Coordinates of C-alpha atoms and ligand atoms in Angstrom, one line a residue:
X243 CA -10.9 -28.9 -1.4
X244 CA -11.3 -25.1 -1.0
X245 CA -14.4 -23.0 -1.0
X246 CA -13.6 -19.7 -3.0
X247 CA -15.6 -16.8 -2.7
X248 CA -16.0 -14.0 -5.3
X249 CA -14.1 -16.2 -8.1
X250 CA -15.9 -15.1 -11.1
X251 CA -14.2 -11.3 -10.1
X252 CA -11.6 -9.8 -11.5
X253 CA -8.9 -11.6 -8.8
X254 CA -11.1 -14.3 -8.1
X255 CA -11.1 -15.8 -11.6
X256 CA -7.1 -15.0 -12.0
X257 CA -6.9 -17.0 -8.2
X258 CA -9.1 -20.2 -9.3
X259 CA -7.2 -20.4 -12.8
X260 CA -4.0 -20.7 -10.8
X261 CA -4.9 -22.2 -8.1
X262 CA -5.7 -25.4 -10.6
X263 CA -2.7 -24.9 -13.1
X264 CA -0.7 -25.5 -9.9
X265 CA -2.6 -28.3 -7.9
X266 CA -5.0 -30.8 -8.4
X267 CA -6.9 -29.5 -5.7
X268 CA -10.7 -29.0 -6.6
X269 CA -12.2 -25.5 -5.8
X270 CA -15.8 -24.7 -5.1
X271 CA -16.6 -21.4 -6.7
X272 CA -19.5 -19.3 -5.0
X273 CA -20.4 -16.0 -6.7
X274 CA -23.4 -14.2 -6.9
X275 CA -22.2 -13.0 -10.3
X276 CA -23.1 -9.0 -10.0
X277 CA -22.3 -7.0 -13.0
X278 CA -18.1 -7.2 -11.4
X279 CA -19.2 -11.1 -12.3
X280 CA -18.4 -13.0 -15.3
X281 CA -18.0 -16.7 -15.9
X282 CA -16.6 -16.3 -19.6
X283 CA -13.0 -15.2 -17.1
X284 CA -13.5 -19.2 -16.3
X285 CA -14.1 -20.3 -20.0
X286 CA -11.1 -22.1 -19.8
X287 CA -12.4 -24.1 -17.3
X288 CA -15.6 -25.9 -18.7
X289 CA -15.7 -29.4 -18.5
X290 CA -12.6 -29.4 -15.6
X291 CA -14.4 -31.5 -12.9
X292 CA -12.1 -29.5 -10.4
X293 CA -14.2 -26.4 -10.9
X294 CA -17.8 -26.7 -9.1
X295 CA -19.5 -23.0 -9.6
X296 CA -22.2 -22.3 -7.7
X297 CA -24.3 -19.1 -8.2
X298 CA -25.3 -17.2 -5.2
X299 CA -24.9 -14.9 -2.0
X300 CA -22.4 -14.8 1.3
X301 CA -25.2 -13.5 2.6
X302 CA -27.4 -16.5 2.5
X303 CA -26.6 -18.3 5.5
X304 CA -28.2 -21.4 4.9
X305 CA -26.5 -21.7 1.0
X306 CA -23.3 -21.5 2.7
X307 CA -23.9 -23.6 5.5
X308 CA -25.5 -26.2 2.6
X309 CA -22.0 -25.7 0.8
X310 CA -19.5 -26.6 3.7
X311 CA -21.7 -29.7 4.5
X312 CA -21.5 -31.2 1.6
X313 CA -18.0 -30.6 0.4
X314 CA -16.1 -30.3 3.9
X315 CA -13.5 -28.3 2.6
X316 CA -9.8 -27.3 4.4
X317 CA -10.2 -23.8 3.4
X318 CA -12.2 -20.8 2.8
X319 CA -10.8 -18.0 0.9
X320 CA -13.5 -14.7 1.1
X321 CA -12.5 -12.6 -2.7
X322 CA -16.4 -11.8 -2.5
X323 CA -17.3 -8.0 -2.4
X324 CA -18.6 -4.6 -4.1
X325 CA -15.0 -3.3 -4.9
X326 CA -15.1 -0.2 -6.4
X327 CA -14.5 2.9 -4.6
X328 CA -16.7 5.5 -7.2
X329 CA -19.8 3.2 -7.2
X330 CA -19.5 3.1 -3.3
X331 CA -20.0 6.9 -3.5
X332 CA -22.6 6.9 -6.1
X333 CA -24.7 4.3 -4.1
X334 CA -23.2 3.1 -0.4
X335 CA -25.5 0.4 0.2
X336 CA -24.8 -2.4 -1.5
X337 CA -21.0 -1.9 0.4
X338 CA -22.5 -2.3 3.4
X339 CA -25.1 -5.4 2.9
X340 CA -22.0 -7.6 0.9
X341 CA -19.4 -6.2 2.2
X342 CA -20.2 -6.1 5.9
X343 CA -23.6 -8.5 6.5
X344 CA -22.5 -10.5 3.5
X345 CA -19.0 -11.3 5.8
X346 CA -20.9 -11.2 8.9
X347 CA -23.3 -13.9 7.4
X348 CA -19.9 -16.1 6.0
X349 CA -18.2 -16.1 9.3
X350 CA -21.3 -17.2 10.9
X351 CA -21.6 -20.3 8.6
X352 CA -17.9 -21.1 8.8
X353 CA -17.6 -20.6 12.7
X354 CA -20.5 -23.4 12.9
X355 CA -18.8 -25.9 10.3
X356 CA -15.7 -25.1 12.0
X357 CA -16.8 -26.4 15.5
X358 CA -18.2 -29.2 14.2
X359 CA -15.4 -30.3 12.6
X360 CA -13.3 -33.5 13.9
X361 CA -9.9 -32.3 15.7
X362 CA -7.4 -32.6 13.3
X363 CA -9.8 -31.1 10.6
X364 CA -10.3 -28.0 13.0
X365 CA -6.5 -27.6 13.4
X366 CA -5.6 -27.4 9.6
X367 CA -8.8 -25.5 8.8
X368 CA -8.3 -22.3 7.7
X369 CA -10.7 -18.6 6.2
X370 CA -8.3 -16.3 4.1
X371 CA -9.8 -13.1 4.4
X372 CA -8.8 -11.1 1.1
X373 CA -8.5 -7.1 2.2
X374 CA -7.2 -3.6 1.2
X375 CA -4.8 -1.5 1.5
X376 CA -7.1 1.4 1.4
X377 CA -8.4 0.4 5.0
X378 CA -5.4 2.5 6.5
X379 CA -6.4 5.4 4.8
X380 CA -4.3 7.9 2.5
X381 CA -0.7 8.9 3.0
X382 CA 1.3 12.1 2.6
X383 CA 4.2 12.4 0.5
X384 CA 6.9 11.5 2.6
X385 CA 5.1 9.3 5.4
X386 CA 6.4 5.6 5.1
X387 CA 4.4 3.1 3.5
X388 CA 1.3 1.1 5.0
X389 CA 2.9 -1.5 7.6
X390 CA 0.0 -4.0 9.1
X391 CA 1.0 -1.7 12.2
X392 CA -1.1 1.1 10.6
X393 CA -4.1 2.4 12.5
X394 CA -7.4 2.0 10.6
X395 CA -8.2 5.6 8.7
X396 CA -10.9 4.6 6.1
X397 CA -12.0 7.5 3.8
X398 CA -14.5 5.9 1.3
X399 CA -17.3 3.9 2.1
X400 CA -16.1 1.3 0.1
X401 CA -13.1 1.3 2.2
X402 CA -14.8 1.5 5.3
X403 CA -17.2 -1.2 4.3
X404 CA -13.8 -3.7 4.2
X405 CA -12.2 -2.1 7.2
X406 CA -15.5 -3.2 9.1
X407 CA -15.2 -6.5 7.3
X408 CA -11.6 -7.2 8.4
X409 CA -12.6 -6.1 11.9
X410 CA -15.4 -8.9 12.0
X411 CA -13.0 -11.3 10.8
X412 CA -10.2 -10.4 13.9
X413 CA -13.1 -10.6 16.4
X414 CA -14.2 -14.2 15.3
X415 CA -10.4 -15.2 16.0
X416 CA -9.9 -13.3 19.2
X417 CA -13.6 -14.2 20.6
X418 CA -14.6 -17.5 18.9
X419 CA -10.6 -19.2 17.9
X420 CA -11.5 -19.1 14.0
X421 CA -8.6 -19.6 12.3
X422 CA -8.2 -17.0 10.1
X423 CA -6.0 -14.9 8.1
X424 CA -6.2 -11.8 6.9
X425 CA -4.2 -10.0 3.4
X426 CA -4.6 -6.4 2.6
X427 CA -3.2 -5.8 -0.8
X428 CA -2.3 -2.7 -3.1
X429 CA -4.3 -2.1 -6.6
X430 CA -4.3 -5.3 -8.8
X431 CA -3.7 -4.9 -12.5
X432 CA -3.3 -7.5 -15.0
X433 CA -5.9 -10.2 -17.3
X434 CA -10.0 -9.8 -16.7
X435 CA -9.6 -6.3 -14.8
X436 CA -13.3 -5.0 -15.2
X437 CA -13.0 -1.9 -17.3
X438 CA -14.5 0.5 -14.6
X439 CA -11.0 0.9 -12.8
X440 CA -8.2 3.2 -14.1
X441 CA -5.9 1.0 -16.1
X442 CA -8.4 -1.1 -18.2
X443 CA -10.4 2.0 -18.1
X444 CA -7.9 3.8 -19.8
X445 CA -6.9 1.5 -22.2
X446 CA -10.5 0.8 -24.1
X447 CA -10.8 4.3 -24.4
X448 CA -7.9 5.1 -25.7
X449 CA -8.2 2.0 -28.5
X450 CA -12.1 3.5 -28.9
X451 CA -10.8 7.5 -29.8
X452 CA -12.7 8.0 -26.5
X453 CA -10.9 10.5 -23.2
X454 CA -8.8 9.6 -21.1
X455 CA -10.4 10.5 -17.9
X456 CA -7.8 11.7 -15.0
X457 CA -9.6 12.8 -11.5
X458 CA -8.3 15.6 -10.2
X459 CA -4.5 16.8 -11.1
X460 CA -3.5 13.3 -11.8
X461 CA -0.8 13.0 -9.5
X462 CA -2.2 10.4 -6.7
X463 CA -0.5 8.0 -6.0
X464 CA -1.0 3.9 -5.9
X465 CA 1.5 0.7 -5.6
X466 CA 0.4 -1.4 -8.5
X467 CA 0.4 -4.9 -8.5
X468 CA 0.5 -7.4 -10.9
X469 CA -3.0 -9.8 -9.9
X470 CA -0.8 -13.3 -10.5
X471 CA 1.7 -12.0 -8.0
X472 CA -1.3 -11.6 -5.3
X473 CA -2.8 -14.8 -6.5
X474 CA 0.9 -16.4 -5.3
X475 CA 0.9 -14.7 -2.2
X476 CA -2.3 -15.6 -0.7
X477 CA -1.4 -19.4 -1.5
X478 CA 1.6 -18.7 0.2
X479 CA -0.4 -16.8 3.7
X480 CA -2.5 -20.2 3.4
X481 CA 0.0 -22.4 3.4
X482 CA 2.1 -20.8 5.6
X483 CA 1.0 -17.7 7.6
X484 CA 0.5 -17.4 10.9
X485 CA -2.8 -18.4 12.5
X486 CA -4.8 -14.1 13.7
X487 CA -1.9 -12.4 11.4
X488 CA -2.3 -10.1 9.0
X489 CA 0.1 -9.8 5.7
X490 CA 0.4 -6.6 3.6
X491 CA 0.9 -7.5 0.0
X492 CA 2.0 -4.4 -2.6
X493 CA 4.4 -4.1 -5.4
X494 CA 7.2 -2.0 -4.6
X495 CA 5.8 -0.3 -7.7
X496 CA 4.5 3.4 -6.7
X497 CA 3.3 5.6 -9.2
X498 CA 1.1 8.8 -10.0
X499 CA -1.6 7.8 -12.0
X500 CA -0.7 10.3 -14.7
X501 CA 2.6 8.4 -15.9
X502 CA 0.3 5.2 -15.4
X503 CA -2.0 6.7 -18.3
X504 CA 1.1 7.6 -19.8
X505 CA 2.9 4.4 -20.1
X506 CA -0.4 2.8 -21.0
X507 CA -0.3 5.3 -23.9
X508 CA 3.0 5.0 -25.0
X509 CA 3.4 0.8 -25.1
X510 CA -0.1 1.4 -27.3
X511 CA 1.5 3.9 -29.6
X512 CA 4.0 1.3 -30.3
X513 CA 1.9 -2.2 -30.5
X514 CA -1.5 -0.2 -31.9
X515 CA -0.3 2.9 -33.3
X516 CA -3.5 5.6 -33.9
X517 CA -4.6 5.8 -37.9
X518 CA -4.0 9.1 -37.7
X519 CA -0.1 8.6 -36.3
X520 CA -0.9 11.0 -33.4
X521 CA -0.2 9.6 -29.5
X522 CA -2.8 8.4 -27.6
X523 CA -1.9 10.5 -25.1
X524 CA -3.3 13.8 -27.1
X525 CA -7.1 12.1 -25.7
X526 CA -5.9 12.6 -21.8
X527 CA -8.4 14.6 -20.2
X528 CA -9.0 16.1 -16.9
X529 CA -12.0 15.5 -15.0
X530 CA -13.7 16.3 -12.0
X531 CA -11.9 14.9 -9.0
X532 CA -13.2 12.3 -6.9
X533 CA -14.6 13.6 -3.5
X534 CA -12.2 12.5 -0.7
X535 CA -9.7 11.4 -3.1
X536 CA -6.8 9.2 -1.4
X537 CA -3.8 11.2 -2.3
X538 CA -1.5 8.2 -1.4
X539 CA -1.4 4.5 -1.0
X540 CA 2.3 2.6 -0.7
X541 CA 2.3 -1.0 1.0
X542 CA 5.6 -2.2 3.6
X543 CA 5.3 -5.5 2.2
X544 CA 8.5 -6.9 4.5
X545 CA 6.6 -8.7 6.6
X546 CA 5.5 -11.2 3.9
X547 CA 9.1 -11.5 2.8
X548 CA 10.6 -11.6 5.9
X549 CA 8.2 -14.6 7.4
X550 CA 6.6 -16.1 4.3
X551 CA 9.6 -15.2 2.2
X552 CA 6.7 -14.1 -0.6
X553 CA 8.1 -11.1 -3.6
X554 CA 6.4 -10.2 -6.4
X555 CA 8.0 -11.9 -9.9
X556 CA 6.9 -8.9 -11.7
X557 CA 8.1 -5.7 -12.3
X558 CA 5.6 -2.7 -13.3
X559 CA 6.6 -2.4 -16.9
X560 CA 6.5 -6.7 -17.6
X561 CA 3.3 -6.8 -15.9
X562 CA 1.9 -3.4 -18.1
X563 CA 3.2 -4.4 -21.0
X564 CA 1.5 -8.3 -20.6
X565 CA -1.7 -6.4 -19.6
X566 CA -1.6 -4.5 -22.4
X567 CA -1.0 -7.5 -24.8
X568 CA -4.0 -9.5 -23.1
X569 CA -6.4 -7.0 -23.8
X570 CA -5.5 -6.2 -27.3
X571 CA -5.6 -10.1 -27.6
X572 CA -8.8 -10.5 -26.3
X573 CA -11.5 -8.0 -28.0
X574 CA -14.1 -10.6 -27.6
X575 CA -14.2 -10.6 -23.8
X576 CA -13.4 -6.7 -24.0
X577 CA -16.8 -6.1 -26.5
X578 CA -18.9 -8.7 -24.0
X579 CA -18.2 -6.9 -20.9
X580 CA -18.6 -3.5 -22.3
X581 CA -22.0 -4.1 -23.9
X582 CA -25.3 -3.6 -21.8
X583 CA -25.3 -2.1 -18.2
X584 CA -21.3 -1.0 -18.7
X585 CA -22.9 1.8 -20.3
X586 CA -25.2 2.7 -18.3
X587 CA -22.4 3.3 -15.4
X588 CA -20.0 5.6 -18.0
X589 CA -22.8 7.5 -18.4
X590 CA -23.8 8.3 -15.0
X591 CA -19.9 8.6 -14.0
X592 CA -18.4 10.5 -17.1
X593 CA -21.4 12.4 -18.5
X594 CA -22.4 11.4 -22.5
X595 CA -22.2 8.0 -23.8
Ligands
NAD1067 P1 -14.5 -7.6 -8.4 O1 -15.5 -6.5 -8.2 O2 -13.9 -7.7 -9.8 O3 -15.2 -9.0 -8.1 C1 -16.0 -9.2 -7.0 C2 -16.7 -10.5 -7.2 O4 -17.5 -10.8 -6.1 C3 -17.6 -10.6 -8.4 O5 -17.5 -11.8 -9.1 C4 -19.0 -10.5 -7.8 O6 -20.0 -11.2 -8.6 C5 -18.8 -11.2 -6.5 N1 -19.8 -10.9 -5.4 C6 -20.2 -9.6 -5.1 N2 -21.1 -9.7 -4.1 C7 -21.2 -11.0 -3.8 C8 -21.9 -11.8 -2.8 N3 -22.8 -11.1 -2.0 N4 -21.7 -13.1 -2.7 C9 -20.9 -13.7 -3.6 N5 -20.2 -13.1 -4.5 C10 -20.3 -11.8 -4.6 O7 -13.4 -7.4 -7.3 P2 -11.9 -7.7 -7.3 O8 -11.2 -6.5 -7.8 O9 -11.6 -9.0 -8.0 O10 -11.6 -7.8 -5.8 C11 -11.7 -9.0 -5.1 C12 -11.4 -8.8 -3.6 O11 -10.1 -8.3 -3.5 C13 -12.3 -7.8 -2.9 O12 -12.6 -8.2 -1.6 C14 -11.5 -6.5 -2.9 O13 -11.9 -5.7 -1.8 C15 -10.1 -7.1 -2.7 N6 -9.0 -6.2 -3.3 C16 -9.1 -5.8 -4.6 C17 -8.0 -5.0 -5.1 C18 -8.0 -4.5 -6.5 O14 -7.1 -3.8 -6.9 N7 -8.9 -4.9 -7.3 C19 -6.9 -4.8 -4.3 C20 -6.9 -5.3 -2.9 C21 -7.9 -6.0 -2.5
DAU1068 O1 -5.7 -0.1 -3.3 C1 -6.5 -1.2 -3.5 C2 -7.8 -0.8 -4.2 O2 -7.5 -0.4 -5.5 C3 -8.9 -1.9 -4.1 O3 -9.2 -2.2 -2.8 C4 -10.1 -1.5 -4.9 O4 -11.0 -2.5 -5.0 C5 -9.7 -1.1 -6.3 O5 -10.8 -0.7 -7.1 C6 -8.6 -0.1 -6.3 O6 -9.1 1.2 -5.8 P1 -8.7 2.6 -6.5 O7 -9.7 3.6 -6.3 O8 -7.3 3.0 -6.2 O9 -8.7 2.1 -8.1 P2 -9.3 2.8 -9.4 O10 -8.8 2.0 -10.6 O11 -10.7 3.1 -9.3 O12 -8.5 4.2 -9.4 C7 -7.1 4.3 -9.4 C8 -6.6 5.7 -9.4 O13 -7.0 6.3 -10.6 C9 -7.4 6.5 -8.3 O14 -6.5 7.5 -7.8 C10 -8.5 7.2 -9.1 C11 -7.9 7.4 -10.4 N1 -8.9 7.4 -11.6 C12 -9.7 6.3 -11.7 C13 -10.6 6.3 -12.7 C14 -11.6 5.1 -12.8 C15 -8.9 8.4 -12.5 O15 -8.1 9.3 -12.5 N2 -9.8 8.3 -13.6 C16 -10.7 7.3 -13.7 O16 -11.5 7.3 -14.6

């Protein structure tokens, strides 16, 4: 079995739904379940006796250690973290303790179960480390995209929260022989995306008559990726990546976040036209940019092709268009996750209600 971290999360849940639509392979789930949190993503999964959740911390060491023990599993695959790069700003700390000590704590667990291990379970064993492609910084307009070349320029503290991370995890391979691997992907988009990033964001308040907030002049730039095409390629580092490596995963899919909004807009206009038959697009509104703004993130994802032979299946507009479609068919999860504290963060980020 494998021991997944983080997998009530946005890519978490979309990684343990496939990871058990494609193998029999029973995952233990440990989350602390933080307001990024929510086990109605696993719903489907009630009663599956391949699905053990457990609710709690990387951080506590002796949970952990309690966890390995008892189900010896083959891998461990670290989604766990504070992920979002405007509550890092608003409040750094909690970066630090889950992102950093929270890693720290997990390494520490799964270096002891690790050496205690019986030889040929220590040779197959393996910790997926899931990173970001915001750890090398932001890019100018025509500088080539990320390669896992790239010197470390982190800019948020969210960012430098999982560059620190990613730099514990190297050391335990270089110093101690954990066998681990590391991925730093682009933005995800796609099914149970937490509606305080962009694209979900964008899409409830356009449905709600609310704005359309853009930071700035709109015209950053990120390489979107559909979250089922990460899910595939981090099955495919574990089964087949190389043993210290890192992989960059993207899309091939750069885009300024203003014809983002505006696709969003337009696919709505056509599968939830506005009552009053104006576009959605009339609610975009500008907004205070976001201090130290990354102006541009683009991922080389070769190296995953080329060794792993790993592409994405989707292109932007299937993957938008599905997105779109899943959260127009799923109000219920929308009106849960929007209710309660949700509110309490729009407020303290946009102003109003
Ligand atoms: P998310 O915020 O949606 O989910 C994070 C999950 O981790 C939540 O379920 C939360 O309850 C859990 N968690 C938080 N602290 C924890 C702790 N101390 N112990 C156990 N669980 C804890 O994040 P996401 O977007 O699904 O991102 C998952 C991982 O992928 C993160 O490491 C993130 O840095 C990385 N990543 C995200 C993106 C993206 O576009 N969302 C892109 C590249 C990499
Ligand atoms: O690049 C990978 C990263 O992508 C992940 O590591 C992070 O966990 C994930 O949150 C994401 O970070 P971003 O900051 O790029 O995502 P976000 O959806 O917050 O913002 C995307 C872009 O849209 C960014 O340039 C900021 C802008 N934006 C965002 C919001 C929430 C707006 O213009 N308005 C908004 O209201």
């Amino acid at each position: 079995m494998v021991l997944i971290t983080g997998g009530a999360g946005f890519i978490g849940s979309n990684f343990v739904l496939d990871w058990l639509a494609n193998s029999d392979e029973p995952v233990v789930n440990l989350d602390a379940l933080t307001y990024a949190g929510n086990l109605e993503n696993l719903a489907s999964l009630q009663g599956d006796v391949r699905h053990i959740f457990v609710k709690g911390s990387i951080g506590d060491f002796d949970l952990v250690a309690k966890l390995l023990a008892d189900h010896q599993p083959r891998a461990v695959i670290n989604f766990a973290a504070e992920s979002h790069v405007d509550r890092s700003i608003h409040g750094p700390g909690e970066f630090i303790q889950t992102n950093i000590v929270g890693t720290f704590n997990l390494l520490e667990a799964v270096r002891a179960y690790w050496c205690g291990l019986q030889d040929d379970a220590r040779a197959v064993f393996r910790f997926l480390h899931v990173s970001t492609d915001e750890v090398y910084g932001s890019l100018g307009t025509d500088d080539p995209p990320f390669a896992e070349t790239n010197r470390y320029e982190p800019n948020s503290p969210y960012s430098a929260s999982k560059a620190a991370s990613d730099h514990l995890v190297r050391a335990y391979h270089h110093t101690y022989g954990l066998p681990v691997l590391t991925t730093n992907c682009s933005n995800n988009y796609g099914p149970f995306h937490f509606p305080e990033k962009l694209i979900p964001l964008v899409m409830l308040n356009a449905l709600a008559g609310k704005p359309l907030p853009i930071y700035g002049d709109g015209q950053q730039v990120r390489d979107w990726l559909y979250v089922k095409d990460h899910c595939s390629a981090i099955r495919r580092v574990l089964e087949a990546g190389r043993v210290g490596e890192t992989y960059n995963v993207g899309g091939w899919n750069e885009k300024p976040n203003l014809d983002v909004v505006h696709t969003l807009c337009n696919i709505l206009d056509e599968l939830r036209p506005r009552a009053d038959g104006k576009p959605y697009a009339a609610q975009i509104t500008y907004v205070k940019d976001r201090p130290g703004h990354d102006r541009r993130y683009a991922i080389d994802a070769t190296k995953i092709e080329r060794e792993l032979g790993w592409r994405p299946s989707e292109t932007f507009d299937t993957g938008i268009r599905k997105t779109v479609q899943w959260y127009l068919d799923n109000q219920p999860w929308v009106q849960n996750v929007t209710s309660g504290a949700y509110k309490q963060w729009v407020g303290k980020q946009y102003g109003g209600d």
